[in-house]
């Protein structure tokens, strides 16, 4: 090489190499919850501490409203540009090829790390035997009451309803001209489906057969009876707030925060939302297991797992962040500050968790819960679309409930088998 | 310059536009059509021929949505035209505060559709919304109305919000049209003792008729493709009562994750839009040929 060219090249490299070496890896992180104010201080702190500990990696949060979260992820995944770290409907995303199996990373970790998750919790993050996410936090559904309203109605918070009949009896006393016992959820998100499933399970019914190849909303008499009873609460003169077809998590927590409804079936995180809307309710709520007609009826526990998208260019760095975020410290902060339940099995006896009676109650309820989303690749669409449509139709035409859910069974069974 | 060279120069001038249109219109259209022939499950695809079309056309939800789209478009466009023309006539007659009112009436059109829809979502909220508060305060309603919770009121609500947003543009077009009406015609009508109605019927209307047809055709093309207002306010609910074709398309693609079927709905929607566009082109051609004669 000509000496002048060689000198120019050497000088260029001398200047460029450090700059190139200093280019950090940028990991995008998208969950449905980064825009929730209760979580903001924690994720900002998590990122700051992770970046300080790993100078070569930067984490860029992708802020997306909850209802646009899945759409944005799918659009990006289709373009093979999905954020590296995501929390999405795991089975649907894994089936569609949007996620990367994490077994090689998980299995390479020491036993002490791996044992922090029970096999049951890990199974909620698996598809076809492969691990596609690390369970980070969850939400067990329980019955949350406004203590003041309960006492005002002459009811005893120490003896909450244990059966559905007792719940209805409470409901009659807690319902008036402009206030109600509960809000029936019929808005167009999968929260409608989550709550419906808890009512079905509380009556000993099943919405699907064991291997998820058949829908049994109407086929199972106990399931149908539960659906009719629950949706019937919204009928005129019933114990539920009006306009159920537009009521969802947001509206339900608003109604509860404003004292319009005395109880809400929800996860522990709704407590933080309610306190954000009405801080005066602090210490004035209590939670109980879901009233049920059968003993040992399971409740629903959503499992939010952090996954790595299949198009991620830096999976090693992404796993590093997931591991960091799954640490005890952040699990406790998420539970205490954002009211998200920890999924590690080494935290139930932690003093910080035990110090909060409401959280401790939810942790107890979680011991008998079924994990959600249900394990089927079409679940995201079924939960947010088909089941919600059937609920809305049945709310608008209660006398046709059986027919509507029979149609739903047929439609879903076809979908469940078409994969 | 030879004729061939002149032709080539012409092509060279339009080449950038052709390339641009190819990239942003033809390629996406071709891709959408190709997707409609595939069975798409996430990143896995296989050729399915016309199976997606068969599925879509055999599903009652598609025909329901098609019917809703026509009803939504017909009602919205009619109201855009009637109210837009009425407001334009009013503003044309005004001598004071004309500019201020023109800006005020244009405000809904300047607001992003999704933002406007979100505002209305809260205004119509059954328990805490301003609309129900006002209705109850003035004793026009004895109980809160579930505006977006019942099929009929939900449909009328989204039409109302679309009208709120769409009228200003038509008003602006009509106002421009009114400026082109020769004043002598009004003077002659006045001398003949024509009433206000007769002036409108025999002077304004004939002068604006063509503009109205063109505006309503363009408005129909625009309205039948609308997603944002309904997507934000009802997402197609309750029970599909507002699930017009673009919302069905979105729900099929992003909620049910069926991109092939969604693309088929998109192609069928395109056929409807093309039919309206063909009508528009025919109209403008008749006018151009008429003007040439």
XYZ file of C-alpha atoms in Angstrom:
712
model
C 0.000 0.000 0.000
C 1.140 3.522 -0.776
C 2.617 5.106 2.385
C 0.319 8.152 2.167
C -2.808 5.969 1.834
C -1.625 3.750 4.663
C -1.100 6.791 6.892
C -4.558 8.192 6.069
C -6.141 4.800 6.782
C -4.295 4.432 10.060
C -5.303 7.925 11.201
C -8.908 7.323 10.182
C -9.012 4.041 12.049
C -7.361 5.576 15.064
C -10.174 8.129 15.289
C -13.032 5.910 14.191
C -12.281 2.787 16.198
C -12.893 4.252 19.665
C -16.083 5.858 18.381
C -17.267 2.544 16.970
C -16.273 0.717 20.106
C -18.264 3.174 22.193
C -21.473 2.676 20.192
C -23.763 1.123 22.796
C -26.203 -1.638 22.034
C -29.696 -0.152 22.054
C -32.487 -2.417 23.252
C -36.075 -1.351 22.748
C -38.468 -2.385 25.504
C -42.235 -2.491 24.958
C -44.900 -3.549 27.416
C -48.485 -2.390 27.750
C -47.712 -0.879 31.125
C -44.877 1.569 30.590
C -47.417 4.354 30.131
C -49.091 3.642 33.486
C -48.170 6.329 35.984
C -47.944 3.899 38.920
C -45.172 1.986 37.131
C -43.244 4.905 35.670
C -40.945 5.615 38.650
C -39.960 1.951 38.852
C -39.135 1.330 35.215
C -37.167 4.557 35.020
C -35.130 3.467 38.028
C -34.691 -0.048 36.628
C -33.338 1.299 33.347
C -31.044 3.797 35.068
C -29.521 1.163 37.346
C -29.214 -1.392 34.543
C -27.454 1.087 32.256
C -25.120 2.094 35.071
C -24.219 -1.550 35.645
C -23.942 -2.291 31.907
C -22.323 0.720 30.229
C -22.398 -0.881 26.788
C -26.170 -1.313 26.726
C -28.897 1.300 26.503
C -32.563 0.503 27.068
C -35.084 2.557 25.141
C -38.676 2.305 26.414
C -41.376 2.199 23.733
C -44.364 4.031 25.169
C -47.597 2.668 23.717
C -51.133 2.971 25.049
C -52.449 -0.365 26.311
C -55.047 -0.747 23.569
C -52.482 -0.126 20.806
C -49.808 -2.324 22.339
C -50.591 -5.553 20.487
C -51.265 -3.796 17.170
C -47.981 -1.966 17.271
C -46.085 -5.096 18.245
C -47.653 -7.179 15.462
C -47.032 -4.487 12.844
C -43.391 -4.235 13.931
C -43.002 -8.020 14.174
C -44.385 -8.463 10.658
C -41.741 -5.997 9.466
C -39.142 -7.918 11.548
C -38.465 -4.719 13.468
C -40.161 -5.559 16.759
C -38.659 -4.193 19.963
C -36.150 -6.639 21.452
C -37.829 -7.020 24.833
C -41.603 -7.369 24.873
C -44.431 -8.499 27.100
C -47.225 -9.812 24.892
C -49.799 -12.598 24.632
C -47.090 -15.218 24.697
C -48.731 -18.233 23.065
C -50.190 -16.230 20.199
C -46.887 -14.452 19.611
C -44.805 -17.642 19.882
C -47.095 -19.535 17.476
C -46.853 -16.706 14.978
C -43.058 -16.820 15.084
C -42.675 -13.415 16.697
C -40.690 -14.649 19.721
C -37.415 -16.438 20.342
C -37.180 -19.555 22.561
C -35.270 -18.718 25.724
C -34.414 -22.214 26.973
C -30.714 -21.900 26.160
C -30.451 -18.734 28.266
C -32.625 -19.967 31.122
C -30.929 -23.367 31.350
C -27.507 -21.725 31.450
C -28.417 -19.868 34.640
C -27.526 -21.275 38.080
C -30.094 -23.474 39.837
C -30.756 -20.796 42.464
C -32.019 -18.483 39.725
C -34.060 -21.129 37.927
C -35.704 -22.348 41.128
C -37.203 -18.942 41.811
C -40.074 -19.868 39.468
C -42.354 -22.826 40.038
C -42.935 -25.261 37.180
C -46.573 -24.140 37.080
C -45.676 -20.474 36.623
C -43.049 -21.342 34.015
C -45.561 -23.457 32.112
C -47.578 -20.281 31.512
C -44.582 -18.947 29.561
C -44.159 -22.040 27.413
C -45.457 -23.037 24.011
C -44.929 -26.562 22.697
C -42.504 -27.285 25.532
C -40.214 -24.340 24.823
C -39.820 -21.355 27.115
C -40.663 -18.072 25.404
C -40.615 -15.697 28.337
C -39.550 -15.179 31.911
C -42.565 -14.546 34.175
C -42.046 -11.140 35.732
C -45.294 -10.101 37.368
C -48.897 -11.112 37.561
C -52.359 -10.161 38.632
C -54.690 -12.412 40.560
C -58.340 -11.518 40.354
C -60.232 -11.052 43.596
C -63.265 -9.168 44.848
C -62.372 -5.660 46.069
C -64.879 -3.776 48.232
C -65.298 -0.178 49.355
C -65.377 -0.609 53.141
C -67.280 2.650 53.800
C -70.096 1.732 51.433
C -70.333 -1.754 52.898
C -70.578 -0.415 56.449
C -73.038 2.296 55.380
C -75.309 -0.408 53.957
C -75.318 -2.148 57.340
C -73.130 -5.029 56.168
C -70.185 -6.519 58.013
C -66.819 -6.342 56.196
C -65.565 -9.126 58.478
C -68.080 -11.505 56.917
C -67.934 -10.922 53.164
C -69.961 -13.060 50.740
C -68.533 -16.494 50.124
C -71.181 -17.785 47.735
C -72.756 -16.142 44.731
C -76.130 -16.059 46.503
C -74.577 -14.183 49.418
C -72.940 -11.840 46.912
C -76.301 -11.113 45.306
C -77.835 -10.507 48.756
C -75.085 -7.960 49.467
C -75.657 -6.534 46.019
C -79.303 -5.758 46.754
C -78.299 -3.799 49.839
C -75.488 -1.980 48.069
C -77.574 -0.903 45.073
C -79.606 2.307 44.942
C -80.849 4.801 42.381
C -77.409 6.063 41.393
C -75.055 3.479 42.843
C -74.615 -0.220 42.335
C -72.945 -3.347 43.646
C -70.750 -3.938 40.601
C -70.092 -3.117 36.983
C -70.595 -5.880 34.444
C -67.767 -5.649 31.954
C -68.673 -5.729 28.271
C -66.249 -3.273 26.681
C -64.098 -4.320 23.770
C -60.920 -5.596 25.430
C -60.002 -8.981 26.859
C -60.673 -7.739 30.411
C -64.308 -8.552 29.604
C -63.252 -12.148 28.930
C -61.075 -12.404 32.038
C -63.925 -11.420 34.346
C -66.437 -13.643 32.540
C -64.122 -16.630 33.021
C -63.939 -16.011 36.780
C -67.748 -16.156 36.996
C -67.844 -19.370 34.974
C -65.150 -21.038 37.084
C -66.797 -19.857 40.305
C -69.875 -21.829 39.282
C -67.862 -24.981 38.547
C -68.208 -24.469 34.806
C -65.698 -24.638 31.992
C -65.461 -22.455 28.911
C -63.160 -24.826 27.043
C -62.305 -28.505 27.130
C -58.949 -29.551 28.572
C -56.895 -29.525 25.372
C -58.481 -26.308 24.107
C -60.027 -27.853 21.014
C -63.631 -27.139 21.902
C -65.489 -24.160 23.381
C -68.124 -25.046 25.961
C -69.611 -21.703 27.023
C -73.141 -22.900 26.288
C -72.474 -26.616 26.121
C -71.519 -26.767 29.791
C -74.741 -26.088 31.763
C -72.822 -24.659 34.734
C -70.967 -22.295 32.448
C -74.175 -21.138 30.761
C -75.922 -20.656 34.110
C -73.023 -18.516 35.352
C -73.054 -16.407 32.182
C -76.795 -15.827 32.435
C -76.585 -14.870 36.076
C -73.589 -12.537 35.687
C -74.860 -10.742 32.573
C -78.320 -10.643 34.159
C -76.970 -8.343 36.874
C -76.904 -5.607 34.225
C -80.602 -5.932 33.422
C -82.931 -3.112 34.411
C -83.442 -3.189 38.160
C -80.353 -5.349 38.569
C -77.387 -4.793 40.835
C -74.944 -3.631 38.147
C -74.238 -0.168 36.736
C -75.890 0.683 33.405
C -74.129 0.726 30.020
C -72.132 -2.490 30.436
C -71.250 -2.727 26.737
C -68.935 0.264 27.077
C -67.589 -0.608 30.513
C -64.078 -1.850 30.831
C -61.136 -1.693 33.229
C -60.900 2.086 32.974
C -64.619 2.735 33.435
C -64.922 0.110 36.173
C -62.092 1.615 38.249
C -63.515 5.125 37.641
C -66.913 4.029 38.931
C -65.312 2.390 41.962
C -63.106 5.387 42.717
C -66.141 7.698 42.578
C -68.141 5.472 44.932
C -70.629 4.556 42.211
C -70.001 0.836 42.641
C -69.256 -0.898 45.928
C -67.212 -3.791 44.581
C -65.050 -4.592 41.629
C -63.658 -7.879 40.451
C -60.137 -7.027 39.575
C -56.453 -7.608 40.172
C -54.395 -5.894 42.833
C -53.100 -3.345 40.353
C -56.561 -1.775 40.159
C -56.072 -0.595 43.752
C -53.219 1.655 42.615
C -55.384 2.968 39.762
C -58.281 3.697 42.137
C -55.998 5.481 44.602
C -54.620 7.543 41.735
C -58.187 8.630 40.919
C -59.288 9.052 44.522
C -56.542 9.069 47.173
C -59.204 9.358 49.902
C -59.896 5.627 49.474
C -56.493 4.698 50.907
C -57.007 2.124 53.640
C -60.737 1.958 52.900
C -60.699 -1.078 50.647
C -60.634 -4.754 51.441
C -60.274 -7.794 49.213
C -61.720 -11.283 49.423
C -61.565 -14.408 47.294
C -64.149 -14.486 44.524
C -67.541 -15.721 45.815
C -68.137 -19.190 44.402
C -70.805 -21.849 44.278
C -68.277 -24.678 44.388
C -65.463 -25.314 46.815
C -61.930 -24.653 45.625
C -63.096 -22.677 42.597
C -60.001 -21.249 40.947
C -59.575 -17.581 40.245
C -57.677 -16.123 37.317
C -54.091 -14.977 37.493
C -52.589 -13.199 34.534
C -48.927 -13.919 33.932
C -46.864 -11.190 32.299
C -43.620 -12.603 30.979
C -40.752 -10.742 29.361
C -39.841 -12.209 25.985
C -37.282 -11.573 23.285
C -38.654 -10.924 19.825
C -37.400 -13.201 17.058
C -36.009 -10.223 15.138
C -33.892 -8.988 18.074
C -30.282 -8.455 17.011
C -28.886 -8.524 20.538
C -30.601 -11.403 22.362
C -27.714 -11.815 24.835
C -28.020 -8.225 25.977
C -31.818 -8.528 26.034
C -31.620 -11.577 28.293
C -29.268 -9.640 30.560
C -31.916 -6.948 30.982
C -34.748 -9.443 31.497
C -32.710 -11.151 34.208
C -31.975 -7.799 35.838
C -35.638 -6.798 35.732
C -36.683 -10.153 37.233
C -34.521 -9.566 40.287
C -36.113 -9.711 43.758
C -35.508 -6.019 44.312
C -37.624 -4.942 41.337
C -40.265 -7.592 41.987
C -40.801 -6.147 45.459
C -40.830 -2.552 44.202
C -43.354 -3.438 41.515
C -45.561 -5.096 44.136
C -45.330 -2.330 46.705
C -45.415 0.723 44.411
C -47.302 -0.396 41.289
C -49.355 -3.180 42.940
C -48.203 -5.843 40.527
C -47.893 -9.229 42.093
C -44.542 -10.943 42.167
C -44.336 -14.331 40.477
C -41.111 -15.515 42.072
C -41.809 -18.155 44.681
C -39.121 -16.816 47.019
C -40.997 -13.606 47.821
C -44.254 -14.699 49.474
C -42.698 -14.455 52.924
C -40.762 -11.291 52.255
C -41.441 -8.718 55.012
C -42.141 -5.985 52.456
C -44.880 -8.110 50.873
C -46.305 -9.225 54.217
C -46.450 -5.649 55.490
C -49.257 -4.828 53.051
C -52.386 -6.770 54.129
C -54.163 -6.212 50.819
C -51.185 -7.486 48.852
C -50.766 -10.427 51.229
C -54.436 -11.329 50.658
C -53.939 -11.323 46.890
C -50.784 -13.413 47.197
C -52.842 -15.939 49.188
C -55.590 -15.967 46.558
C -52.980 -16.521 43.879
C -52.147 -19.897 45.335
C -55.329 -21.217 43.786
C -55.434 -19.569 40.419
C -55.364 -20.558 36.779
C -52.866 -18.728 34.630
C -53.988 -16.412 31.864
C -53.814 -15.971 28.822
C -55.186 -19.401 28.013
C -52.700 -21.467 26.027
C -53.897 -21.261 22.452
C -52.289 -19.450 19.512
C -55.569 -17.818 18.502
C -56.259 -16.688 22.049
C -55.495 -12.970 21.623
C -58.165 -12.643 18.922
C -60.661 -14.932 20.604
C -60.395 -13.130 23.936
C -60.587 -9.586 22.618
C -63.005 -10.134 19.749
C -65.249 -13.194 19.635
C -66.038 -13.608 23.327
C -66.527 -9.872 23.828
C -68.893 -9.720 20.841
C -70.963 -12.558 22.318
C -71.068 -10.808 25.707
C -72.210 -7.571 24.065
C -74.883 -9.355 22.037
C -76.168 -11.181 25.113
C -76.252 -7.935 27.107
C -78.355 -6.339 24.375
C -80.649 -9.348 23.911
C -80.666 -11.269 27.231
C -83.408 -13.662 26.107
C -81.099 -14.911 23.348
C -78.109 -15.569 25.619
C -78.116 -19.330 25.115
C -78.411 -19.044 21.342
C -75.633 -16.433 21.221
C -73.237 -18.545 23.261
C -74.092 -21.674 21.263
C -73.097 -19.755 18.140
C -69.944 -18.659 19.955
C -69.114 -22.272 20.832
C -69.435 -23.295 17.191
C -67.414 -20.335 15.944
C -64.653 -20.786 18.506
C -64.396 -24.541 18.116
C -63.788 -23.989 14.403
C -61.123 -21.382 15.184
C -59.461 -23.463 17.891
C -58.980 -26.290 15.421
C -57.836 -24.073 12.548
C -54.186 -23.611 13.486
C -36.170 17.970 -31.292
C -37.539 14.778 -32.861
C -40.914 13.488 -31.802
C -39.297 10.414 -30.225
C -36.850 12.530 -28.269
C -39.651 14.835 -27.138
C -41.607 11.828 -25.924
C -38.626 10.513 -24.007
C -38.051 13.915 -22.407
C -41.685 13.936 -21.340
C -41.333 10.498 -19.790
C -38.157 11.595 -18.030
C -40.061 14.479 -16.455
C -42.884 12.301 -15.178
C -40.621 9.418 -14.155
C -40.012 10.691 -10.574
C -43.763 11.004 -9.979
C -44.396 7.595 -11.502
C -41.708 6.077 -9.305
C -43.143 7.782 -6.238
C -46.694 6.663 -7.019
C -45.426 3.175 -7.739
C -43.730 3.031 -4.357
C -46.526 4.493 -2.263
C -49.621 3.350 -4.185
C -49.012 0.533 -6.654
C -46.609 -1.522 -4.561
C -48.792 -1.471 -1.402
C -51.858 -2.273 -3.516
C -50.099 -5.154 -5.207
C -48.774 -6.376 -1.890
C -52.229 -6.202 -0.315
C -53.697 -8.173 -3.215
C -50.928 -10.774 -2.957
C -51.470 -11.030 0.831
C -55.171 -11.629 0.202
C -54.181 -14.805 -1.637
C -52.115 -16.126 1.267
C -52.907 -17.943 4.469
C -50.948 -15.813 6.913
C -50.191 -17.036 10.409
C -47.683 -14.579 11.808
C -44.439 -14.994 9.892
C -45.597 -18.245 8.269
C -47.451 -17.939 4.983
C -48.656 -20.256 2.255
C -50.578 -19.726 -0.943
C -54.310 -20.177 -0.424
C -55.747 -18.977 -3.746
C -59.160 -17.411 -3.300
C -59.852 -19.170 0.020
C -59.727 -15.891 1.975
C -62.305 -14.338 -0.354
C -64.528 -17.390 0.068
C -64.211 -17.134 3.861
C -64.931 -13.405 3.916
C -67.837 -13.530 1.477
C -69.310 -16.504 3.295
C -69.230 -14.704 6.623
C -72.342 -12.765 7.618
C -70.127 -10.260 9.435
C -68.771 -8.991 6.097
C -72.222 -8.354 4.607
C -73.355 -6.744 7.834
C -70.311 -4.457 7.735
C -70.841 -3.660 4.074
C -74.423 -2.671 4.745
C -73.335 -0.592 7.747
C -70.667 1.119 5.653
C -73.259 2.162 3.084
C -75.678 3.332 5.765
C -72.945 5.242 7.615
C -71.692 6.832 4.399
C -75.138 7.733 3.062
C -76.267 9.314 6.334
C -72.996 11.122 7.022
C -72.568 12.478 3.500
C -76.197 13.659 3.316
C -75.814 15.514 6.587
C -72.431 16.938 5.556
C -74.038 18.365 2.427
C -77.216 19.714 4.007
C -75.516 21.291 7.007
C -72.441 22.389 5.055
C -74.595 24.172 2.504
C -76.793 25.727 5.198
C -73.770 27.068 7.072
C -72.194 28.342 3.856
C -75.394 30.217 2.968
C -75.521 31.666 6.463
C -71.901 32.796 6.372
C -72.336 34.190 2.860
C -75.180 36.397 4.037
C -73.382 37.623 7.136
C -71.700 40.957 7.021
C -70.202 41.004 10.501
C -68.085 38.445 12.374
C -67.863 36.436 9.148
C -64.155 35.562 9.441
C -64.396 34.763 13.145
C -67.359 32.461 12.541
C -65.666 30.842 9.567
C -62.654 29.988 11.759
C -64.919 28.814 14.581
C -66.876 26.507 12.271
C -63.634 25.160 10.837
C -62.230 24.169 14.233
C -63.623 20.599 14.274
C -62.023 19.977 10.911
C -58.660 21.190 12.206
C -58.714 18.781 15.161
C -57.110 15.392 14.478
C -59.927 12.813 14.074
C -58.612 10.560 16.848
C -58.372 13.518 19.233
C -61.885 14.677 18.349
C -63.218 11.146 18.815
C -61.567 10.860 22.234
C -63.092 14.166 23.323
C -66.532 12.953 22.250
C -65.973 9.619 23.936
C -65.722 11.434 27.252
C -68.498 13.911 26.479
C -70.819 10.967 25.836
C -69.655 8.910 28.833
C -72.848 7.684 30.553
C -72.029 8.415 34.201
C -69.619 11.346 34.083
C -70.155 12.787 30.579
C -71.178 16.397 29.969
C -73.900 15.479 27.456
C -75.849 13.385 29.953
C -75.248 15.966 32.660
C -76.781 18.696 30.497
C -79.675 16.496 29.410
C -80.501 15.597 32.988
C -79.962 19.135 34.286
C -82.461 20.440 31.738
C -84.827 17.510 32.430
C -84.579 16.322 28.838
C -83.544 12.904 30.133
C -84.556 11.279 33.385
C -81.683 8.759 33.434
C -78.226 8.638 31.876
C -78.283 7.594 28.231
C -75.795 4.899 27.229
C -74.895 6.676 23.994
C -72.266 4.195 22.882
C -73.752 1.210 24.705
C -76.852 0.599 22.573
C -76.662 -0.284 18.872
C -78.864 2.513 17.508
C -77.537 5.322 19.708
C -73.963 4.131 19.136
C -74.464 4.236 15.368
C -76.105 7.665 15.499
C -73.373 8.927 17.843
C -70.546 8.004 15.504
C -72.477 9.519 12.590
C -72.968 12.696 14.643
C -69.263 12.946 15.428
C -68.378 12.330 11.793
C -70.827 15.059 10.792
C -69.323 17.403 13.408
C -65.941 16.838 11.822
C -66.952 16.634 8.161
C -69.334 19.600 7.801
C -66.689 22.370 7.918
C -64.900 21.118 4.826
C -68.113 20.971 2.807
C -69.044 24.391 4.177
C -65.749 25.750 2.890
C -66.300 24.224 -0.568
C -69.834 25.597 -0.768
C -68.702 29.011 0.377
C -66.157 29.034 -2.441
C -68.903 27.875 -4.817
C -71.198 30.687 -3.693
C -68.537 33.245 -4.591
C -68.704 32.049 -8.207
C -72.436 32.673 -8.598
C -72.753 35.770 -10.843
C -74.273 38.611 -8.760
C -76.304 39.739 -11.790
C -78.426 36.622 -11.468
C -79.369 37.571 -7.903
C -80.015 41.167 -9.013
C -82.271 39.997 -11.830
C -84.122 37.686 -9.433
C -84.554 40.533 -6.962
C -85.946 42.781 -9.707
C -88.411 40.034 -10.604
C -89.543 40.021 -6.971
C -88.186 36.556 -6.158
C -88.441 35.466 -2.532
C -85.459 34.158 -0.560
C -86.542 30.592 -1.257
C -87.064 31.310 -4.964
C -83.602 32.883 -5.187
C -82.124 29.789 -3.633
C -84.219 27.415 -5.728
C -83.696 29.107 -9.121
C -80.304 30.857 -8.767
C -78.139 29.334 -6.040
C -79.152 25.693 -6.456
C -78.561 25.407 -10.239
C -75.182 27.091 -9.817
C -74.111 24.814 -6.973
C -75.688 21.560 -8.136
C -72.635 20.284 -9.975
C -70.330 21.250 -7.099
C -72.629 19.418 -4.681
C -72.540 16.236 -6.740
C -68.759 16.336 -7.034
C -68.339 17.195 -3.345
C -70.704 14.453 -2.216
C -68.962 11.866 -4.406
C -65.549 12.817 -3.047
C -66.971 12.912 0.477
C -68.490 9.449 0.009
C -65.128 8.073 -1.164
C -63.527 9.610 1.920
C -66.242 8.577 4.400
C -66.564 4.951 3.374
C -62.866 4.506 4.179
C -63.168 6.080 7.653
C -61.621 4.177 10.507
C -60.398 6.612 13.145
C -63.595 8.007 14.669
C -65.336 4.635 14.997
C -62.126 2.837 15.926
C -61.586 5.171 18.860
C -65.193 5.557 19.988
C -66.620 2.051 19.756
C -64.052 -0.241 18.083
C -67.039 -1.547 16.114
C -69.233 -2.321 19.097
C -71.594 -2.803 20.708
C -72.069 -6.249 19.198
C -70.885 -5.118 15.772
C -73.414 -2.271 15.552
C -70.763 0.150 14.255
C -68.350 -2.304 12.650
C -68.038 -0.686 9.228
C -65.693 -2.305 6.702
C -62.472 -0.495 7.700
C -63.097 -1.397 11.360
C -63.830 -5.016 10.409
C -60.593 -5.006 8.428
C -58.629 -3.688 11.406
C -60.252 -6.115 13.839
C -59.591 -9.049 11.496
C -55.946 -8.091 11.024
C -54.899 -6.923 14.457
C -57.332 -8.530 16.885
C -57.882 -11.854 15.161
C -54.411 -11.894 13.548
C -55.843 -13.008 10.199
C -53.899 -10.853 7.755
C -54.910 -12.811 4.658
C -58.614 -12.392 5.345
C -58.067 -8.754 6.326
C -56.288 -8.120 3.024
C -59.225 -9.725 1.183
C -61.597 -7.329 2.997
C -59.272 -4.483 1.979
C -59.390 -5.503 -1.679
C -63.192 -5.746 -1.571
C -63.351 -2.321 0.059
C -61.127 -1.032 -2.716
C -63.632 -2.310 -5.278
C -66.361 -0.252 -3.574
C -64.143 2.840 -3.481
C -63.155 2.336 -7.134
C -66.833 2.174 -8.130
C -67.379 5.528 -6.444
C -64.197 6.914 -8.028
C -65.356 5.735 -11.464
C -68.614 7.600 -10.915
C -66.637 10.717 -9.980
C -64.397 10.446 -13.055
C -67.441 9.998 -15.261
C -69.008 13.099 -13.753
C -65.937 15.238 -14.282
C -65.510 13.895 -17.820
C -69.099 14.789 -18.706
C -68.442 18.288 -17.402
C -65.153 18.620 -19.282
C -66.685 17.343 -22.539
C -69.638 19.629 -22.005
C -67.325 22.583 -21.473
C -65.361 21.662 -24.621
C -68.540 21.611 -26.677
